[in-house]
Amino acid sequence: MPKMLSTGTLQNSIYIEQNYKACFGMLMLQKKYGSDRLEAACNRALTGTRVNYTLIKNILERGMDKSVPASEVSSIPLHDNIRGKDHYQ
């Protein structure tokens, strides 16, 4: 995933040279936090609309790569007391 983001970062820019630092920064994040955490941060960043180095760095610094995003948490707990759609006709 980090390789895909780096490639996408380079391909989506007008001047490729401007994004070399961002790609190098991703390599430094991998050395600092490890491949697994960087992978999780990239996956979390891809759920948003805009992905960049700063976003991934912030996710790693705040430990958000270790937590489950709010959209994946079920808002209604599953139990027998919840009525189905047939009760509301």
PDB file of C-alpha atoms in Angstrom:
ATOM      1  CA  MET A   1       0.000   0.000   0.000  1.00  0.00           C
ATOM      2  CA  PRO A   2       2.728   2.577   0.798  1.00  0.00           C
ATOM      3  CA  LYS A   3       4.364   1.793  -2.544  1.00  0.00           C
ATOM      4  CA  MET A   4       1.033   2.332  -4.294  1.00  0.00           C
ATOM      5  CA  LEU A   5       0.535   5.672  -2.512  1.00  0.00           C
ATOM      6  CA  SER A   6       4.041   6.802  -3.403  1.00  0.00           C
ATOM      7  CA  THR A   7       3.532   5.870  -7.037  1.00  0.00           C
ATOM      8  CA  GLY A   8       0.163   7.619  -7.075  1.00  0.00           C
ATOM      9  CA  THR A   9       1.682  10.698  -5.465  1.00  0.00           C
ATOM     10  CA  LEU A  10       4.314  10.913  -8.175  1.00  0.00           C
ATOM     11  CA  GLN A  11       1.927  10.235 -11.045  1.00  0.00           C
ATOM     12  CA  ASN A  12      -0.709  12.737  -9.895  1.00  0.00           C
ATOM     13  CA  SER A  13       1.630  15.689  -9.699  1.00  0.00           C
ATOM     14  CA  ILE A  14       2.468  18.175 -12.408  1.00  0.00           C
ATOM     15  CA  TYR A  15       6.116  18.327 -11.376  1.00  0.00           C
ATOM     16  CA  ILE A  16       7.251  14.905 -10.211  1.00  0.00           C
ATOM     17  CA  GLU A  17      10.361  16.284  -8.519  1.00  0.00           C
ATOM     18  CA  GLN A  18       8.219  18.217  -6.011  1.00  0.00           C
ATOM     19  CA  ASN A  19       6.935  14.998  -4.484  1.00  0.00           C
ATOM     20  CA  TYR A  20      10.274  13.249  -4.028  1.00  0.00           C
ATOM     21  CA  LYS A  21      10.426  14.546  -0.447  1.00  0.00           C
ATOM     22  CA  ALA A  22       6.970  13.149   0.307  1.00  0.00           C
ATOM     23  CA  CYS A  23       7.994   9.722  -0.973  1.00  0.00           C
ATOM     24  CA  PHE A  24      11.269   9.882   0.940  1.00  0.00           C
ATOM     25  CA  GLY A  25       9.266  10.875   4.012  1.00  0.00           C
ATOM     26  CA  MET A  26       7.151   7.741   3.617  1.00  0.00           C
ATOM     27  CA  LEU A  27      10.321   5.657   3.700  1.00  0.00           C
ATOM     28  CA  MET A  28      11.389   7.439   6.888  1.00  0.00           C
ATOM     29  CA  LEU A  29       7.971   6.777   8.454  1.00  0.00           C
ATOM     30  CA  GLN A  30       8.401   3.098   7.624  1.00  0.00           C
ATOM     31  CA  LYS A  31      11.770   3.038   9.385  1.00  0.00           C
ATOM     32  CA  LYS A  32      10.387   4.880  12.420  1.00  0.00           C
ATOM     33  CA  TYR A  33       7.025   3.108  12.853  1.00  0.00           C
ATOM     34  CA  GLY A  34       7.446  -0.166  10.961  1.00  0.00           C
ATOM     35  CA  SER A  35       5.801  -1.605   7.879  1.00  0.00           C
ATOM     36  CA  ASP A  36       2.679  -2.897   9.614  1.00  0.00           C
ATOM     37  CA  ARG A  37       1.772   0.430  11.200  1.00  0.00           C
ATOM     38  CA  LEU A  38       2.491   2.320   7.983  1.00  0.00           C
ATOM     39  CA  GLU A  39       0.289  -0.118   6.084  1.00  0.00           C
ATOM     40  CA  ALA A  40      -2.550   0.404   8.585  1.00  0.00           C
ATOM     41  CA  ALA A  41      -2.137   4.184   8.399  1.00  0.00           C
ATOM     42  CA  CYS A  42      -2.253   4.102   4.593  1.00  0.00           C
ATOM     43  CA  ASN A  43      -5.409   1.992   4.644  1.00  0.00           C
ATOM     44  CA  ARG A  44      -7.027   4.422   7.064  1.00  0.00           C
ATOM     45  CA  ALA A  45      -5.939   7.419   4.984  1.00  0.00           C
ATOM     46  CA  LEU A  46      -7.443   5.890   1.842  1.00  0.00           C
ATOM     47  CA  THR A  47     -10.915   6.045   3.418  1.00  0.00           C
ATOM     48  CA  GLY A  48     -10.750   9.834   3.118  1.00  0.00           C
ATOM     49  CA  THR A  49     -10.926  12.070   0.102  1.00  0.00           C
ATOM     50  CA  ARG A  50      -7.357  13.353   0.081  1.00  0.00           C
ATOM     51  CA  VAL A  51      -4.204  11.430   0.936  1.00  0.00           C
ATOM     52  CA  ASN A  52      -0.828  13.033   1.548  1.00  0.00           C
ATOM     53  CA  TYR A  53       2.307  12.604   3.630  1.00  0.00           C
ATOM     54  CA  THR A  54       1.123  14.913   6.416  1.00  0.00           C
ATOM     55  CA  LEU A  55      -2.112  12.974   6.871  1.00  0.00           C
ATOM     56  CA  ILE A  56      -0.305   9.643   7.147  1.00  0.00           C
ATOM     57  CA  LYS A  57       2.264  11.131   9.529  1.00  0.00           C
ATOM     58  CA  ASN A  58      -0.511  12.513  11.765  1.00  0.00           C
ATOM     59  CA  ILE A  59      -2.310   9.161  11.805  1.00  0.00           C
ATOM     60  CA  LEU A  60       0.891   7.455  12.956  1.00  0.00           C
ATOM     61  CA  GLU A  61       1.804  10.115  15.539  1.00  0.00           C
ATOM     62  CA  ARG A  62      -1.648  10.002  17.125  1.00  0.00           C
ATOM     63  CA  GLY A  63      -1.849   6.201  17.066  1.00  0.00           C
ATOM     64  CA  MET A  64      -5.000   6.277  14.971  1.00  0.00           C
ATOM     65  CA  ASP A  65      -3.679   3.374  12.901  1.00  0.00           C
ATOM     66  CA  LYS A  66      -4.209   1.131  15.943  1.00  0.00           C
ATOM     67  CA  SER A  67      -7.870   2.038  16.472  1.00  0.00           C
ATOM     68  CA  VAL A  68     -10.953   1.079  14.491  1.00  0.00           C
ATOM     69  CA  PRO A  69     -12.463   3.978  12.503  1.00  0.00           C
ATOM     70  CA  ALA A  70     -15.874   5.149  13.738  1.00  0.00           C
ATOM     71  CA  SER A  71     -17.548   4.115  10.480  1.00  0.00           C
ATOM     72  CA  GLU A  72     -16.647   0.472  11.120  1.00  0.00           C
ATOM     73  CA  VAL A  73     -18.153   0.449  14.614  1.00  0.00           C
ATOM     74  CA  SER A  74     -21.750  -0.712  14.645  1.00  0.00           C
ATOM     75  CA  SER A  75     -24.080   1.931  16.067  1.00  0.00           C
ATOM     76  CA  ILE A  76     -26.810  -0.568  17.015  1.00  0.00           C
ATOM     77  CA  PRO A  77     -25.772  -3.491  19.189  1.00  0.00           C
ATOM     78  CA  LEU A  78     -26.982  -6.894  18.041  1.00  0.00           C
ATOM     79  CA  HIS A  79     -29.331  -8.608  20.501  1.00  0.00           C
ATOM     80  CA  ASP A  80     -32.696 -10.438  20.566  1.00  0.00           C
ATOM     81  CA  ASN A  81     -34.721  -7.453  21.790  1.00  0.00           C
ATOM     82  CA  ILE A  82     -34.465  -5.475  18.532  1.00  0.00           C
ATOM     83  CA  ARG A  83     -37.559  -5.860  16.350  1.00  0.00           C
ATOM     84  CA  GLY A  84     -37.225  -6.449  12.636  1.00  0.00           C
ATOM     85  CA  LYS A  85     -38.869  -4.621   9.728  1.00  0.00           C
ATOM     86  CA  ASP A  86     -41.977  -6.870   9.928  1.00  0.00           C
ATOM     87  CA  HIS A  87     -43.065  -5.198  13.183  1.00  0.00           C
ATOM     88  CA  TYR A  88     -43.376  -1.770  11.540  1.00  0.00           C
ATOM     89  CA  GLN A  89     -45.806  -2.445   8.697  1.00  0.00           C
TER      90      GLN A  89
END
